[in-house]
Every structure is written in C-alpha cells, then in structure tokens.
C-alpha cells in the first residue's frame, strides 16, 4: 500500500520559516500526486497544497499562497513544503497524503503519514 | 470555494446499531465524467485520517463492507450498517471537484 513519513516540524517564531519533508516508501512514488493537509489543535482537517506526480500542476489554499511552496524530488521519493512568513494561525499538525489515482488528482487520499507538529509562537 | 456541511456534528450510537451521516456541498460535485468527487474519511482518536469512500460510493481498499457511501450532486450520506467499537472517531467528507479541496467540519461518532 505504501508509507509516508513527515519530518521537519518544530516551534518557530512568527515571521520565520520552516521546511517540512515527506518521505515515501513501498510504492511507485513518481506516479502519484502528494497533498499536504493540516489540523489545528482541536480542529478539523484543512487541505493545504498538492503537487501532481510530475510537478506540472500545483495548487494551494488561498491562505498560504505566496508564503508556502510545495516541491518534490522523484529521485529521492520526497515531497517538501517550504513555509515562509509563518503566522500563529499556521500552528497545526501537518500531514502528507498520497492521492490514490495514478497520474491524476482525484482527491482520494489513501496513504497518510503520522504527521509533524508545527507551532508558531513568540 | 465549495463549502461542505455535515449533520449531525455529533452522533451517539449503540454498538451493533446502524448509523448515518449526511454531507452537503454548496455546489454540485457531479463531474461531466459521471463521477461525484466526494470522499469520506475517518480519523480515529490519536491517529491520522484514513480513506473510507472515494468518488461518492467506492469503498477504499480494506474498508469493511458495513460502510457504504451514496448520493449525487450536492447531497451525500455515509452509512454504517452495524457500528463496531473500532468505528469510533471523527468522520469527514471532502470535495475534490475543485482543486482547492475542502473538508466538512466533521461528525464525531461515539457510543451511548
């Protein structure tokens, strides 16, 4: 089925940057889109960004456009989320998730990582 | 953006009894290809979410057949034929017709 593991979370001051990583294994990574989804403390799920399998298509939620950048390295089975100008409202657990459709984006996230915690606080 | 709503937001059931959750979208999720771009997820306590249903009514790999998804357009439902202990958690619907995907607020299912 596959595995995803996030890393790079931590405590950071407002306005600073953080880079999250998502390592994939046990599936053909280069054929699947990967999403980032976040969950603020005690809140529901919020989709953040997606990059297609080939990097050609990228979409973001409006609240992170211009601040966050998603990228991937298919040679290393990795996806990244570069987060700049962080705000307290970005505090959340960040999950990476695989889109179940090969070479497409359909919105069924069938593999999830355990998440990494990002806390933005002065 | 497409707004997703769910009802009820909280549900207390007796083990072995059925349960049903409703999800409504502010715009039709029916694509011209005939599929509804609606998925259901369950987040068990302390865990990452897991995919239950995709494209409105298709069970994901390994999901028990007591779970079923139905509906079309703007109205959808998730039914659990007989709730078991492992089904406790928060259920989310999510639209993927627009690539700014949006989740519903979640329905917390617990036992009476």
mmCIF file with all atom_site columns, C-alpha atoms in Angstrom:
data_model
loop_
_atom_site.group_PDB
_atom_site.id
_atom_site.type_symbol
_atom_site.label_atom_id
_atom_site.label_alt_id
_atom_site.label_comp_id
_atom_site.label_asym_id
_atom_site.label_entity_id
_atom_site.label_seq_id
_atom_site.pdbx_PDB_ins_code
_atom_site.Cartn_x
_atom_site.Cartn_y
_atom_site.Cartn_z
_atom_site.occupancy
_atom_site.B_iso_or_equiv
_atom_site.pdbx_formal_charge
_atom_site.auth_seq_id
_atom_site.auth_comp_id
_atom_site.auth_asym_id
_atom_site.auth_atom_id
_atom_site.pdbx_PDB_model_num
ATOM 1   C CA . UNK A 1 1   ? 0.000   0.000  0.000   1.00 0.00 ? 1   UNK A CA 1
ATOM 2   C CA . UNK A 1 2   ? 2.843   2.383  0.779   1.00 0.00 ? 2   UNK A CA 1
ATOM 3   C CA . UNK A 1 3   ? 4.155   4.565  3.561   1.00 0.00 ? 3   UNK A CA 1
ATOM 4   C CA . UNK A 1 4   ? 4.684   8.276  4.125   1.00 0.00 ? 4   UNK A CA 1
ATOM 5   C CA . UNK A 1 5   ? 6.633   9.874  6.975   1.00 0.00 ? 5   UNK A CA 1
ATOM 6   C CA . UNK A 1 6   ? 6.797   13.598 7.672   1.00 0.00 ? 6   UNK A CA 1
ATOM 7   C CA . UNK A 1 7   ? 9.605   15.445 9.397   1.00 0.00 ? 7   UNK A CA 1
ATOM 8   C CA . UNK A 1 8   ? 10.848  18.980 9.955   1.00 0.00 ? 8   UNK A CA 1
ATOM 9   C CA . UNK A 1 9   ? 8.219   20.309 12.330  1.00 0.00 ? 9   UNK A CA 1
ATOM 10  C CA . UNK A 1 10  ? 9.034   22.360 15.380  1.00 0.00 ? 10  UNK A CA 1
ATOM 11  C CA . UNK A 1 11  ? 8.484   25.575 17.287  1.00 0.00 ? 11  UNK A CA 1
ATOM 12  C CA . UNK A 1 12  ? 9.164   28.761 15.339  1.00 0.00 ? 12  UNK A CA 1
ATOM 13  C CA . UNK A 1 13  ? 8.578   32.463 15.872  1.00 0.00 ? 13  UNK A CA 1
ATOM 14  C CA . UNK A 1 14  ? 6.066   34.380 13.767  1.00 0.00 ? 14  UNK A CA 1
ATOM 15  C CA . UNK A 1 15  ? 7.590   35.578 10.507  1.00 0.00 ? 15  UNK A CA 1
ATOM 16  C CA . UNK A 1 16  ? 10.194  32.827 10.413  1.00 0.00 ? 16  UNK A CA 1
ATOM 17  C CA . UNK A 1 17  ? 10.464  29.858 8.061   1.00 0.00 ? 17  UNK A CA 1
ATOM 18  C CA . UNK A 1 18  ? 10.288  26.079 8.279   1.00 0.00 ? 18  UNK A CA 1
ATOM 19  C CA . UNK A 1 19  ? 10.731  23.317 5.739   1.00 0.00 ? 19  UNK A CA 1
ATOM 20  C CA . UNK A 1 20  ? 8.720   20.128 6.071   1.00 0.00 ? 20  UNK A CA 1
ATOM 21  C CA . UNK A 1 21  ? 9.732   16.895 4.377   1.00 0.00 ? 21  UNK A CA 1
ATOM 22  C CA . UNK A 1 22  ? 7.672   13.865 3.459   1.00 0.00 ? 22  UNK A CA 1
ATOM 23  C CA . UNK A 1 23  ? 9.494   10.627 2.703   1.00 0.00 ? 23  UNK A CA 1
ATOM 24  C CA . UNK A 1 24  ? 7.706   7.965  0.676   1.00 0.00 ? 24  UNK A CA 1
ATOM 25  C CA . UNK A 1 25  ? 8.402   4.252  0.519   1.00 0.00 ? 25  UNK A CA 1
ATOM 26  C CA . UNK A 1 26  ? 6.922   0.974  -0.657  1.00 0.00 ? 26  UNK A CA 1
ATOM 27  C CA . UNK A 1 27  ? 5.154   2.362  -3.699  1.00 0.00 ? 27  UNK A CA 1
ATOM 28  C CA . UNK A 1 28  ? 5.978   3.882  -7.074  1.00 0.00 ? 28  UNK A CA 1
ATOM 29  C CA . UNK A 1 29  ? 6.254   7.441  -5.770  1.00 0.00 ? 29  UNK A CA 1
ATOM 30  C CA . UNK A 1 30  ? 6.875   9.174  -9.094  1.00 0.00 ? 30  UNK A CA 1
ATOM 31  C CA . UNK A 1 31  ? 3.434   8.164  -10.353 1.00 0.00 ? 31  UNK A CA 1
ATOM 32  C CA . UNK A 1 32  ? 1.314   9.826  -7.657  1.00 0.00 ? 32  UNK A CA 1
ATOM 33  C CA . UNK A 1 33  ? 0.294   13.321 -6.612  1.00 0.00 ? 33  UNK A CA 1
ATOM 34  C CA . UNK A 1 34  ? 1.002   14.222 -2.994  1.00 0.00 ? 34  UNK A CA 1
ATOM 35  C CA . UNK A 1 35  ? -1.024  16.573 -0.818  1.00 0.00 ? 35  UNK A CA 1
ATOM 36  C CA . UNK A 1 36  ? -0.373  18.434 2.411   1.00 0.00 ? 36  UNK A CA 1
ATOM 37  C CA . UNK A 1 37  ? -3.271  18.592 4.892   1.00 0.00 ? 37  UNK A CA 1
ATOM 38  C CA . UNK A 1 38  ? -3.157  20.292 8.277   1.00 0.00 ? 38  UNK A CA 1
ATOM 39  C CA . UNK A 1 39  ? -5.117  20.116 11.503  1.00 0.00 ? 39  UNK A CA 1
ATOM 40  C CA . UNK A 1 40  ? -5.007  22.933 14.035  1.00 0.00 ? 40  UNK A CA 1
ATOM 41  C CA . UNK A 1 41  ? -5.214  21.896 17.700  1.00 0.00 ? 41  UNK A CA 1
ATOM 42  C CA . UNK A 1 42  ? -8.692  20.565 18.438  1.00 0.00 ? 42  UNK A CA 1
ATOM 43  C CA . UNK A 1 43  ? -9.942  21.493 14.965  1.00 0.00 ? 43  UNK A CA 1
ATOM 44  C CA . UNK A 1 44  ? -10.877 19.734 11.736  1.00 0.00 ? 44  UNK A CA 1
ATOM 45  C CA . UNK A 1 45  ? -8.891  18.933 8.642   1.00 0.00 ? 45  UNK A CA 1
ATOM 46  C CA . UNK A 1 46  ? -7.786  21.632 6.207   1.00 0.00 ? 46  UNK A CA 1
ATOM 47  C CA . UNK A 1 47  ? -6.278  20.854 2.823   1.00 0.00 ? 47  UNK A CA 1
ATOM 48  C CA . UNK A 1 48  ? -3.175  22.981 2.151   1.00 0.00 ? 48  UNK A CA 1
ATOM 49  C CA . UNK A 1 49  ? -1.499  22.108 -1.144  1.00 0.00 ? 49  UNK A CA 1
ATOM 50  C CA . UNK A 1 50  ? -0.975  19.471 -3.834  1.00 0.00 ? 50  UNK A CA 1
ATOM 51  C CA . UNK A 1 51  ? 1.656   18.744 -6.444  1.00 0.00 ? 51  UNK A CA 1
ATOM 52  C CA . UNK A 1 52  ? 0.982   16.397 -9.338  1.00 0.00 ? 52  UNK A CA 1
ATOM 53  C CA . UNK A 1 53  ? 3.137   13.343 -9.959  1.00 0.00 ? 53  UNK A CA 1
ATOM 54  C CA . UNK A 1 54  ? 5.302   15.190 -12.474 1.00 0.00 ? 54  UNK A CA 1
ATOM 55  C CA . UNK A 1 55  ? 5.343   18.570 -10.744 1.00 0.00 ? 55  UNK A CA 1
ATOM 56  C CA . UNK A 1 56  ? 3.393   20.164 -13.559 1.00 0.00 ? 56  UNK A CA 1
ATOM 57  C CA . UNK A 1 57  ? 0.317   21.036 -11.521 1.00 0.00 ? 57  UNK A CA 1
ATOM 58  C CA . UNK A 1 58  ? 0.438   22.820 -8.182  1.00 0.00 ? 58  UNK A CA 1
ATOM 59  C CA . UNK A 1 59  ? -2.456  24.200 -6.146  1.00 0.00 ? 59  UNK A CA 1
ATOM 60  C CA . UNK A 1 60  ? -2.654  25.939 -2.774  1.00 0.00 ? 60  UNK A CA 1
ATOM 61  C CA . UNK A 1 61  ? -5.292  27.056 -0.351  1.00 0.00 ? 61  UNK A CA 1
ATOM 62  C CA . UNK A 1 62  ? -5.616  30.868 -0.567  1.00 0.00 ? 62  UNK A CA 1
ATOM 63  C CA . UNK A 1 63  ? -4.363  31.488 2.975   1.00 0.00 ? 63  UNK A CA 1
ATOM 64  C CA . UNK A 1 64  ? -0.889  30.105 2.171   1.00 0.00 ? 64  UNK A CA 1
ATOM 65  C CA . UNK A 1 65  ? -0.429  31.338 -1.404  1.00 0.00 ? 65  UNK A CA 1
ATOM 66  C CA . UNK A 1 66  ? 2.746   33.360 -1.717  1.00 0.00 ? 66  UNK A CA 1
ATOM 67  C CA . UNK A 1 67  ? 4.057   32.033 1.618   1.00 0.00 ? 67  UNK A CA 1
ATOM 68  C CA . UNK A 1 68  ? 4.198   28.252 1.171   1.00 0.00 ? 68  UNK A CA 1
ATOM 69  C CA . UNK A 1 69  ? 5.876   26.348 -1.661  1.00 0.00 ? 69  UNK A CA 1
ATOM 70  C CA . UNK A 1 70  ? 5.386   22.668 -2.397  1.00 0.00 ? 70  UNK A CA 1
ATOM 71  C CA . UNK A 1 71  ? 8.057   20.764 -4.301  1.00 0.00 ? 71  UNK A CA 1
ATOM 72  C CA . UNK A 1 72  ? 9.155   17.195 -4.892  1.00 0.00 ? 72  UNK A CA 1
ATOM 73  C CA . UNK A 1 73  ? 12.237  15.189 -5.772  1.00 0.00 ? 73  UNK A CA 1
ATOM 74  C CA . UNK A 1 74  ? 11.155  11.999 -7.508  1.00 0.00 ? 74  UNK A CA 1
ATOM 75  C CA . UNK A 1 75  ? 14.712  10.665 -7.493  1.00 0.00 ? 75  UNK A CA 1
ATOM 76  C CA . UNK A 1 76  ? 14.630  10.678 -3.687  1.00 0.00 ? 76  UNK A CA 1
ATOM 77  C CA . UNK A 1 77  ? 10.937  9.845  -3.168  1.00 0.00 ? 77  UNK A CA 1
ATOM 78  C CA . UNK A 1 78  ? 10.467  13.071 -1.247  1.00 0.00 ? 78  UNK A CA 1
ATOM 79  C CA . UNK A 1 79  ? 7.966   15.930 -1.119  1.00 0.00 ? 79  UNK A CA 1
ATOM 80  C CA . UNK A 1 80  ? 8.658   19.215 0.637   1.00 0.00 ? 80  UNK A CA 1
ATOM 81  C CA . UNK A 1 81  ? 6.651   22.113 1.985   1.00 0.00 ? 81  UNK A CA 1
ATOM 82  C CA . UNK A 1 82  ? 8.634   25.315 2.370   1.00 0.00 ? 82  UNK A CA 1
ATOM 83  C CA . UNK A 1 83  ? 6.757   27.571 4.771   1.00 0.00 ? 83  UNK A CA 1
ATOM 84  C CA . UNK A 1 84  ? 7.746   31.246 4.958   1.00 0.00 ? 84  UNK A CA 1
ATOM 85  C CA . UNK A 1 85  ? 6.336   34.205 6.873   1.00 0.00 ? 85  UNK A CA 1
ATOM 86  C CA . UNK A 1 86  ? 4.719   31.836 9.346   1.00 0.00 ? 86  UNK A CA 1
ATOM 87  C CA . UNK A 1 87  ? 1.763   33.038 11.371  1.00 0.00 ? 87  UNK A CA 1
ATOM 88  C CA . UNK A 1 88  ? 0.274   31.770 14.643  1.00 0.00 ? 88  UNK A CA 1
ATOM 89  C CA . UNK A 1 89  ? -2.734  30.510 12.660  1.00 0.00 ? 89  UNK A CA 1
ATOM 90  C CA . UNK A 1 90  ? -0.389  28.132 10.784  1.00 0.00 ? 90  UNK A CA 1
ATOM 91  C CA . UNK A 1 91  ? 0.048   26.170 14.020  1.00 0.00 ? 91  UNK A CA 1
ATOM 92  C CA . UNK A 1 92  ? -1.121  22.632 13.270  1.00 0.00 ? 92  UNK A CA 1
ATOM 93  C CA . UNK A 1 93  ? -0.215  19.036 12.701  1.00 0.00 ? 93  UNK A CA 1
ATOM 94  C CA . UNK A 1 94  ? 0.831   18.761 9.062   1.00 0.00 ? 94  UNK A CA 1
ATOM 95  C CA . UNK A 1 95  ? 0.106   15.518 7.212   1.00 0.00 ? 95  UNK A CA 1
ATOM 96  C CA . UNK A 1 96  ? 1.298   14.496 3.781   1.00 0.00 ? 96  UNK A CA 1
ATOM 97  C CA . UNK A 1 97  ? -1.053  12.199 1.900   1.00 0.00 ? 97  UNK A CA 1
ATOM 98  C CA . UNK A 1 98  ? -0.976  10.323 -1.385  1.00 0.00 ? 98  UNK A CA 1
ATOM 99  C CA . UNK A 1 99  ? -3.672  10.776 -3.995  1.00 0.00 ? 99  UNK A CA 1
ATOM 100 C CA . UNK A 1 100 ? -4.936  7.333  -4.867  1.00 0.00 ? 100 UNK A CA 1
ATOM 101 C CA . UNK A 1 101 ? -5.139  7.942  -8.606  1.00 0.00 ? 101 UNK A CA 1
ATOM 102 C CA . UNK A 1 102 ? -2.087  7.048  -10.685 1.00 0.00 ? 102 UNK A CA 1
ATOM 103 C CA . UNK A 1 103 ? -1.061  10.016 -12.844 1.00 0.00 ? 103 UNK A CA 1
ATOM 104 C CA . UNK A 1 104 ? -4.104  12.029 -11.743 1.00 0.00 ? 104 UNK A CA 1
ATOM 105 C CA . UNK A 1 105 ? -5.533  14.112 -8.913  1.00 0.00 ? 105 UNK A CA 1
ATOM 106 C CA . UNK A 1 106 ? -8.919  12.862 -7.780  1.00 0.00 ? 106 UNK A CA 1
ATOM 107 C CA . UNK A 1 107 ? -8.944  13.608 -4.102  1.00 0.00 ? 107 UNK A CA 1
ATOM 108 C CA . UNK A 1 108 ? -8.981  10.184 -2.544  1.00 0.00 ? 108 UNK A CA 1
ATOM 109 C CA . UNK A 1 109 ? -6.083  10.320 -0.095  1.00 0.00 ? 109 UNK A CA 1
ATOM 110 C CA . UNK A 1 110 ? -5.336  6.651  0.521   1.00 0.00 ? 110 UNK A CA 1
ATOM 111 C CA . UNK A 1 111 ? -1.960  6.818  2.284   1.00 0.00 ? 111 UNK A CA 1
ATOM 112 C CA . UNK A 1 112 ? -1.252  9.248  5.123   1.00 0.00 ? 112 UNK A CA 1
ATOM 113 C CA . UNK A 1 113 ? 1.791   9.956  7.213   1.00 0.00 ? 113 UNK A CA 1
ATOM 114 C CA . UNK A 1 114 ? 1.624   10.204 11.011  1.00 0.00 ? 114 UNK A CA 1
ATOM 115 C CA . UNK A 1 115 ? 2.031   13.995 10.830  1.00 0.00 ? 115 UNK A CA 1
ATOM 116 C CA . UNK A 1 116 ? 4.549   16.534 12.098  1.00 0.00 ? 116 UNK A CA 1
ATOM 117 C CA . UNK A 1 117 ? 3.738   19.331 14.538  1.00 0.00 ? 117 UNK A CA 1
ATOM 118 C CA . UNK A 1 118 ? 4.337   22.966 13.653  1.00 0.00 ? 118 UNK A CA 1
ATOM 119 C CA . UNK A 1 119 ? 3.904   25.545 16.407  1.00 0.00 ? 119 UNK A CA 1
ATOM 120 C CA . UNK A 1 120 ? 4.224   29.233 15.573  1.00 0.00 ? 120 UNK A CA 1
ATOM 121 C CA . UNK A 1 121 ? 4.649   31.258 18.721  1.00 0.00 ? 121 UNK A CA 1
ATOM 122 C CA . UNK A 1 122 ? 6.712   34.092 20.098  1.00 0.00 ? 122 UNK A CA 1
ATOM 123 C CA . UNK B 2 1   ? -14.689 27.771 -2.748  1.00 0.00 ? 1   UNK B CA 1
ATOM 124 C CA . UNK B 2 2   ? -17.116 24.915 -2.276  1.00 0.00 ? 2   UNK B CA 1
ATOM 125 C CA . UNK B 2 3   ? -18.465 24.846 1.283   1.00 0.00 ? 3   UNK B CA 1
ATOM 126 C CA . UNK B 2 4   ? -19.115 21.469 2.870   1.00 0.00 ? 4   UNK B CA 1
ATOM 127 C CA . UNK B 2 5   ? -21.552 20.933 5.714   1.00 0.00 ? 5   UNK B CA 1
ATOM 128 C CA . UNK B 2 6   ? -22.254 17.805 7.745   1.00 0.00 ? 6   UNK B CA 1
ATOM 129 C CA . UNK B 2 7   ? -25.023 16.674 10.031  1.00 0.00 ? 7   UNK B CA 1
ATOM 130 C CA . UNK B 2 8   ? -25.186 15.734 12.738  1.00 0.00 ? 8   UNK B CA 1
ATOM 131 C CA . UNK B 2 9   ? -21.960 17.104 14.188  1.00 0.00 ? 9   UNK B CA 1
ATOM 132 C CA . UNK B 2 10  ? -22.152 14.593 16.994  1.00 0.00 ? 10  UNK B CA 1
ATOM 133 C CA . UNK B 2 11  ? -23.641 11.128 16.999  1.00 0.00 ? 11  UNK B CA 1
ATOM 134 C CA . UNK B 2 12  ? -24.023 8.668  19.861  1.00 0.00 ? 12  UNK B CA 1
ATOM 135 C CA . UNK B 2 13  ? -24.899 5.154  18.824  1.00 0.00 ? 13  UNK B CA 1
ATOM 136 C CA . UNK B 2 14  ? -25.422 1.755  20.403  1.00 0.00 ? 14  UNK B CA 1
ATOM 137 C CA . UNK B 2 15  ? -22.917 -0.875 19.264  1.00 0.00 ? 15  UNK B CA 1
ATOM 138 C CA . UNK B 2 16  ? -24.482 -3.080 16.632  1.00 0.00 ? 16  UNK B CA 1
ATOM 139 C CA . UNK B 2 17  ? -26.969 -0.409 15.589  1.00 0.00 ? 17  UNK B CA 1
ATOM 140 C CA . UNK B 2 18  ? -26.788 1.435  12.244  1.00 0.00 ? 18  UNK B CA 1
ATOM 141 C CA . UNK B 2 19  ? -25.516 4.977  11.835  1.00 0.00 ? 19  UNK B CA 1
ATOM 142 C CA . UNK B 2 20  ? -25.842 7.568  9.106   1.00 0.00 ? 20  UNK B CA 1
ATOM 143 C CA . UNK B 2 21  ? -24.041 10.846 8.442   1.00 0.00 ? 21  UNK B CA 1
ATOM 144 C CA . UNK B 2 22  ? -25.149 13.452 5.933   1.00 0.00 ? 22  UNK B CA 1
ATOM 145 C CA . UNK B 2 23  ? -22.873 15.709 3.896   1.00 0.00 ? 23  UNK B CA 1
ATOM 146 C CA . UNK B 2 24  ? -23.984 18.602 1.725   1.00 0.00 ? 24  UNK B CA 1
ATOM 147 C CA . UNK B 2 25  ? -21.953 20.724 -0.706  1.00 0.00 ? 25  UNK B CA 1
ATOM 148 C CA . UNK B 2 26  ? -22.639 24.304 -1.794  1.00 0.00 ? 26  UNK B CA 1
ATOM 149 C CA . UNK B 2 27  ? -22.182 23.271 -5.444  1.00 0.00 ? 27  UNK B CA 1
ATOM 150 C CA . UNK B 2 28  ? -22.771 20.072 -7.332  1.00 0.00 ? 28  UNK B CA 1
ATOM 151 C CA . UNK B 2 29  ? -19.870 17.622 -7.127  1.00 0.00 ? 29  UNK B CA 1
ATOM 152 C CA . UNK B 2 30  ? -21.021 15.702 -10.188 1.00 0.00 ? 30  UNK B CA 1
ATOM 153 C CA . UNK B 2 31  ? -18.340 15.824 -12.871 1.00 0.00 ? 31  UNK B CA 1
ATOM 154 C CA . UNK B 2 32  ? -19.099 15.533 -16.566 1.00 0.00 ? 32  UNK B CA 1
ATOM 155 C CA . UNK B 2 33  ? -17.465 12.094 -16.425 1.00 0.00 ? 33  UNK B CA 1
ATOM 156 C CA . UNK B 2 34  ? -20.351 10.877 -14.279 1.00 0.00 ? 34  UNK B CA 1
ATOM 157 C CA . UNK B 2 35  ? -18.438 10.636 -11.026 1.00 0.00 ? 35  UNK B CA 1
ATOM 158 C CA . UNK B 2 36  ? -19.143 12.569 -7.858  1.00 0.00 ? 36  UNK B CA 1
ATOM 159 C CA . UNK B 2 37  ? -15.905 13.989 -6.470  1.00 0.00 ? 37  UNK B CA 1
ATOM 160 C CA . UNK B 2 38  ? -16.714 13.301 -2.836  1.00 0.00 ? 38  UNK B CA 1
ATOM 161 C CA . UNK B 2 39  ? -14.686 11.283 -0.358  1.00 0.00 ? 39  UNK B CA 1
ATOM 162 C CA . UNK B 2 40  ? -15.239 10.168 3.232   1.00 0.00 ? 40  UNK B CA 1
ATOM 163 C CA . UNK B 2 41  ? -12.509 9.856  5.850   1.00 0.00 ? 41  UNK B CA 1
ATOM 164 C CA . UNK B 2 42  ? -12.413 8.541  9.398   1.00 0.00 ? 42  UNK B CA 1
ATOM 165 C CA . UNK B 2 43  ? -9.962  9.893  11.933  1.00 0.00 ? 43  UNK B CA 1
ATOM 166 C CA . UNK B 2 44  ? -9.762  7.573  14.903  1.00 0.00 ? 44  UNK B CA 1
ATOM 167 C CA . UNK B 2 45  ? -8.594  9.055  18.210  1.00 0.00 ? 45  UNK B CA 1
ATOM 168 C CA . UNK B 2 46  ? -4.879  9.834  18.105  1.00 0.00 ? 46  UNK B CA 1
ATOM 169 C CA . UNK B 2 47  ? -4.477  8.625  14.524  1.00 0.00 ? 47  UNK B CA 1
ATOM 170 C CA . UNK B 2 48  ? -4.093  10.020 11.044  1.00 0.00 ? 48  UNK B CA 1
ATOM 171 C CA . UNK B 2 49  ? -7.219  10.102 8.881   1.00 0.00 ? 49  UNK B CA 1
ATOM 172 C CA . UNK B 2 50  ? -7.972  7.070  6.733   1.00 0.00 ? 50  UNK B CA 1
ATOM 173 C CA . UNK B 2 51  ? -9.854  6.919  3.453   1.00 0.00 ? 51  UNK B CA 1
ATOM 174 C CA . UNK B 2 52  ? -13.195 5.110  3.615   1.00 0.00 ? 52  UNK B CA 1
ATOM 175 C CA . UNK B 2 53  ? -15.033 6.075  0.416   1.00 0.00 ? 53  UNK B CA 1
ATOM 176 C CA . UNK B 2 54  ? -13.902 7.807  -2.784  1.00 0.00 ? 54  UNK B CA 1
ATOM 177 C CA . UNK B 2 55  ? -15.824 9.102  -5.807  1.00 0.00 ? 55  UNK B CA 1
ATOM 178 C CA . UNK B 2 56  ? -19.005 9.128  -3.768  1.00 0.00 ? 56  UNK B CA 1
ATOM 179 C CA . UNK B 2 57  ? -19.612 5.426  -3.373  1.00 0.00 ? 57  UNK B CA 1
ATOM 180 C CA . UNK B 2 58  ? -16.445 3.398  -3.863  1.00 0.00 ? 58  UNK B CA 1
ATOM 181 C CA . UNK B 2 59  ? -15.036 1.689  -0.779  1.00 0.00 ? 59  UNK B CA 1
ATOM 182 C CA . UNK B 2 60  ? -11.300 2.092  -0.359  1.00 0.00 ? 60  UNK B CA 1
ATOM 183 C CA . UNK B 2 61  ? -9.014  -0.913 -0.121  1.00 0.00 ? 61  UNK B CA 1
ATOM 184 C CA . UNK B 2 62  ? -9.503  -2.831 3.105   1.00 0.00 ? 62  UNK B CA 1
ATOM 185 C CA . UNK B 2 63  ? -12.605 -0.939 4.247   1.00 0.00 ? 63  UNK B CA 1
ATOM 186 C CA . UNK B 2 64  ? -15.266 -3.285 5.668   1.00 0.00 ? 64  UNK B CA 1
ATOM 187 C CA . UNK B 2 65  ? -18.452 -3.618 3.646   1.00 0.00 ? 65  UNK B CA 1
ATOM 188 C CA . UNK B 2 66  ? -20.543 -2.348 6.559   1.00 0.00 ? 66  UNK B CA 1
ATOM 189 C CA . UNK B 2 67  ? -19.518 1.110  5.298   1.00 0.00 ? 67  UNK B CA 1
ATOM 190 C CA . UNK B 2 68  ? -21.343 2.488  2.274   1.00 0.00 ? 68  UNK B CA 1
ATOM 191 C CA . UNK B 2 69  ? -21.443 5.861  0.548   1.00 0.00 ? 69  UNK B CA 1
ATOM 192 C CA . UNK B 2 70  ? -24.289 7.187  -1.564  1.00 0.00 ? 70  UNK B CA 1
ATOM 193 C CA . UNK B 2 71  ? -25.695 10.350 -3.052  1.00 0.00 ? 71  UNK B CA 1
ATOM 194 C CA . UNK B 2 72  ? -25.110 12.618 -6.006  1.00 0.00 ? 72  UNK B CA 1
ATOM 195 C CA . UNK B 2 73  ? -24.856 16.291 -6.843  1.00 0.00 ? 73  UNK B CA 1
ATOM 196 C CA . UNK B 2 74  ? -24.961 18.154 -3.548  1.00 0.00 ? 74  UNK B CA 1
ATOM 197 C CA . UNK B 2 75  ? -26.351 15.576 -1.095  1.00 0.00 ? 75  UNK B CA 1
ATOM 198 C CA . UNK B 2 76  ? -24.414 12.605 0.165   1.00 0.00 ? 76  UNK B CA 1
ATOM 199 C CA . UNK B 2 77  ? -24.514 10.167 3.017   1.00 0.00 ? 77  UNK B CA 1
ATOM 200 C CA . UNK B 2 78  ? -22.269 7.666  4.737   1.00 0.00 ? 78  UNK B CA 1
ATOM 201 C CA . UNK B 2 79  ? -23.970 4.684  6.300   1.00 0.00 ? 79  UNK B CA 1
ATOM 202 C CA . UNK B 2 80  ? -22.565 2.160  8.739   1.00 0.00 ? 80  UNK B CA 1
ATOM 203 C CA . UNK B 2 81  ? -24.702 -0.972 8.723   1.00 0.00 ? 81  UNK B CA 1
ATOM 204 C CA . UNK B 2 82  ? -23.775 -2.090 12.261  1.00 0.00 ? 82  UNK B CA 1
ATOM 205 C CA . UNK B 2 83  ? -21.423 0.117  14.268  1.00 0.00 ? 83  UNK B CA 1
ATOM 206 C CA . UNK B 2 84  ? -18.484 -1.616 15.916  1.00 0.00 ? 84  UNK B CA 1
ATOM 207 C CA . UNK B 2 85  ? -16.120 -0.418 18.640  1.00 0.00 ? 85  UNK B CA 1
ATOM 208 C CA . UNK B 2 86  ? -13.360 0.381  16.126  1.00 0.00 ? 86  UNK B CA 1
ATOM 209 C CA . UNK B 2 87  ? -15.628 2.830  14.249  1.00 0.00 ? 87  UNK B CA 1
ATOM 210 C CA . UNK B 2 88  ? -15.410 5.493  16.958  1.00 0.00 ? 88  UNK B CA 1
ATOM 211 C CA . UNK B 2 89  ? -13.841 8.729  15.769  1.00 0.00 ? 89  UNK B CA 1
ATOM 212 C CA . UNK B 2 90  ? -14.498 11.773 13.612  1.00 0.00 ? 90  UNK B CA 1
ATOM 213 C CA . UNK B 2 91  ? -15.876 11.362 10.099  1.00 0.00 ? 91  UNK B CA 1
ATOM 214 C CA . UNK B 2 92  ? -15.125 13.955 7.425   1.00 0.00 ? 92  UNK B CA 1
ATOM 215 C CA . UNK B 2 93  ? -16.464 14.403 3.941   1.00 0.00 ? 93  UNK B CA 1
ATOM 216 C CA . UNK B 2 94  ? -14.288 16.203 1.407   1.00 0.00 ? 94  UNK B CA 1
ATOM 217 C CA . UNK B 2 95  ? -14.921 17.551 -2.067  1.00 0.00 ? 95  UNK B CA 1
ATOM 218 C CA . UNK B 2 96  ? -12.285 17.255 -4.774  1.00 0.00 ? 96  UNK B CA 1
ATOM 219 C CA . UNK B 2 97  ? -14.160 18.657 -7.766  1.00 0.00 ? 97  UNK B CA 1
ATOM 220 C CA . UNK B 2 98  ? -12.320 21.952 -7.356  1.00 0.00 ? 98  UNK B CA 1
ATOM 221 C CA . UNK B 2 99  ? -8.607  21.704 -6.743  1.00 0.00 ? 99  UNK B CA 1
ATOM 222 C CA . UNK B 2 100 ? -8.946  23.841 -3.634  1.00 0.00 ? 100 UNK B CA 1
ATOM 223 C CA . UNK B 2 101 ? -10.213 20.796 -1.801  1.00 0.00 ? 101 UNK B CA 1
ATOM 224 C CA . UNK B 2 102 ? -12.469 21.433 1.167   1.00 0.00 ? 102 UNK B CA 1
ATOM 225 C CA . UNK B 2 103 ? -13.476 19.273 4.106   1.00 0.00 ? 103 UNK B CA 1
ATOM 226 C CA . UNK B 2 104 ? -16.666 19.261 6.078   1.00 0.00 ? 104 UNK B CA 1
ATOM 227 C CA . UNK B 2 105 ? -16.498 20.194 9.788   1.00 0.00 ? 105 UNK B CA 1
ATOM 228 C CA . UNK B 2 106 ? -16.544 16.572 10.894  1.00 0.00 ? 106 UNK B CA 1
ATOM 229 C CA . UNK B 2 107 ? -19.021 14.334 12.694  1.00 0.00 ? 107 UNK B CA 1
ATOM 230 C CA . UNK B 2 108 ? -17.912 12.824 15.976  1.00 0.00 ? 108 UNK B CA 1
ATOM 231 C CA . UNK B 2 109 ? -19.239 9.306  16.457  1.00 0.00 ? 109 UNK B CA 1
ATOM 232 C CA . UNK B 2 110 ? -19.204 7.806  19.914  1.00 0.00 ? 110 UNK B CA 1
ATOM 233 C CA . UNK B 2 111 ? -21.067 5.150  21.847  1.00 0.00 ? 111 UNK B CA 1
ATOM 234 C CA . UNK B 2 112 ? -24.034 5.750  24.107  1.00 0.00 ? 112 UNK B CA 1
#
